Amino acid sequence: MAKNSSFSLCGLANPKGALYSRSNHRNRNFRDRRRRIHWLGVRDMNWVQRKIYLYNVTFGLYMLDWWERYLFNTLVIVLMWFVFYNSSRYVTEFYKRHLS
């Protein structure tokens, strides 16, 4: 392979023909990702909006239709209600048993 080759092991090279090292390739991807995130407006969100965004991305809700997202969120809320209701009943009975 010639010395002035514009290809590197990871497949990227700058326009002048100098090869990128893997660490520069990773840093460049990280910088590009940060720019993309800023362009998408993620940085401009407040704390609650960011948590909702992370919830949608984590569970893949961003790719569902509006009615599927509402159905999933309703099921999550009902499940959480059952968990909290039954745990509160258990805790109250536990304290009643052990305090008497």
CSV table of C-alpha atoms in Angstrom, one decimal:
chain,number,residue,atom,x,y,z
A,1,MET,CA,0.0,0.0,0.0
A,2,ALA,CA,1.4,3.4,-0.9
A,3,LYS,CA,2.4,5.9,1.9
A,4,ASN,CA,-0.1,8.6,0.7
A,5,SER,CA,-3.0,6.3,0.7
A,6,SER,CA,-6.3,7.9,1.8
A,7,PHE,CA,-7.6,4.8,3.5
A,8,SER,CA,-6.9,3.7,7.1
A,9,LEU,CA,-7.6,0.5,8.9
A,10,CYS,CA,-10.9,1.8,10.2
A,11,GLY,CA,-11.8,3.1,6.7
A,12,LEU,CA,-11.5,6.9,7.3
A,13,ALA,CA,-9.0,9.5,6.3
A,14,ASN,CA,-8.9,13.2,6.3
A,15,PRO,CA,-9.0,15.1,2.9
A,16,LYS,CA,-5.2,15.7,3.0
A,17,GLY,CA,-4.5,12.0,3.0
A,18,ALA,CA,-3.2,11.6,6.6
A,19,LEU,CA,-4.5,8.6,8.3
A,20,TYR,CA,-6.7,8.8,11.4
A,21,SER,CA,-5.8,6.8,14.4
A,22,ARG,CA,-8.5,4.8,16.1
A,23,SER,CA,-8.6,7.2,19.1
A,24,ASN,CA,-9.1,10.2,16.7
A,25,HIS,CA,-11.8,8.3,15.0
A,26,ARG,CA,-13.6,7.7,18.3
A,27,ASN,CA,-13.2,11.3,19.4
A,28,ARG,CA,-14.5,12.5,16.1
A,29,ASN,CA,-17.5,10.3,16.4
A,30,PHE,CA,-18.2,11.5,19.9
A,31,ARG,CA,-17.9,15.2,18.8
A,32,ASP,CA,-20.2,14.5,15.9
A,33,ARG,CA,-22.7,12.7,18.1
A,34,ARG,CA,-22.7,15.7,20.5
A,35,ARG,CA,-23.3,18.1,17.6
A,36,ARG,CA,-26.2,15.9,16.4
A,37,ILE,CA,-27.7,15.8,19.9
A,38,HIS,CA,-27.6,19.5,20.1
A,39,TRP,CA,-29.0,19.9,16.6
A,40,LEU,CA,-31.9,17.6,17.6
A,41,GLY,CA,-32.6,19.9,20.6
A,42,VAL,CA,-31.9,17.5,23.4
A,43,ARG,CA,-29.7,20.0,25.2
A,44,ASP,CA,-32.5,22.6,25.1
A,45,MET,CA,-34.8,20.3,27.2
A,46,ASN,CA,-35.5,20.8,30.9
A,47,TRP,CA,-35.0,18.0,33.4
A,48,VAL,CA,-38.6,16.5,33.0
A,49,GLN,CA,-38.5,16.7,29.2
A,50,ARG,CA,-35.1,14.9,29.2
A,51,LYS,CA,-36.4,12.1,31.5
A,52,ILE,CA,-39.5,11.6,29.3
A,53,TYR,CA,-37.3,11.5,26.2
A,54,LEU,CA,-35.0,8.9,27.8
A,55,TYR,CA,-38.0,6.8,28.8
A,56,ASN,CA,-39.3,6.9,25.2
A,57,VAL,CA,-35.9,6.0,23.8
A,58,THR,CA,-35.1,3.3,26.5
A,59,PHE,CA,-38.4,1.4,25.9
A,60,GLY,CA,-38.6,2.1,22.2
A,61,LEU,CA,-41.8,4.1,22.4
A,62,TYR,CA,-40.6,6.7,19.9
A,63,MET,CA,-41.3,4.3,17.1
A,64,LEU,CA,-44.9,3.4,18.1
A,65,ASP,CA,-48.0,5.2,17.0
A,66,TRP,CA,-49.7,7.6,19.4
A,67,TRP,CA,-52.4,5.1,20.4
A,68,GLU,CA,-49.9,2.3,21.0
A,69,ARG,CA,-47.8,4.6,23.1
A,70,TYR,CA,-50.9,5.6,25.2
A,71,LEU,CA,-51.8,1.9,25.6
A,72,PHE,CA,-48.4,1.0,26.7
A,73,ASN,CA,-48.2,3.9,29.2
A,74,THR,CA,-51.7,3.0,30.5
A,75,LEU,CA,-50.6,-0.6,31.1
A,76,VAL,CA,-47.4,0.7,32.9
A,77,ILE,CA,-49.5,3.0,35.1
A,78,VAL,CA,-51.9,0.2,36.0
A,79,LEU,CA,-49.1,-2.1,36.8
A,80,MET,CA,-47.4,0.5,39.0
A,81,TRP,CA,-50.7,1.2,40.8
A,82,PHE,CA,-51.1,-2.5,41.6
A,83,VAL,CA,-47.5,-2.7,42.9
A,84,PHE,CA,-47.8,0.4,45.1
A,85,TYR,CA,-51.3,-0.5,46.4
A,86,ASN,CA,-50.4,-4.1,47.3
A,87,SER,CA,-47.0,-3.0,48.8
A,88,SER,CA,-48.8,-0.4,50.9
A,89,ARG,CA,-51.3,-3.0,52.2
A,90,TYR,CA,-48.5,-5.4,53.0
A,91,VAL,CA,-46.4,-2.7,54.9
A,92,THR,CA,-49.4,-1.6,56.9
A,93,GLU,CA,-50.3,-5.2,57.9
A,94,PHE,CA,-46.6,-5.9,58.7
A,95,TYR,CA,-46.4,-2.9,61.0
A,96,LYS,CA,-49.8,-3.8,62.7
A,97,ARG,CA,-48.5,-7.4,63.3
A,98,HIS,CA,-45.2,-6.3,64.7
A,99,LEU,CA,-46.3,-3.3,66.7
A,100,SER,CA,-49.0,-5.0,68.6
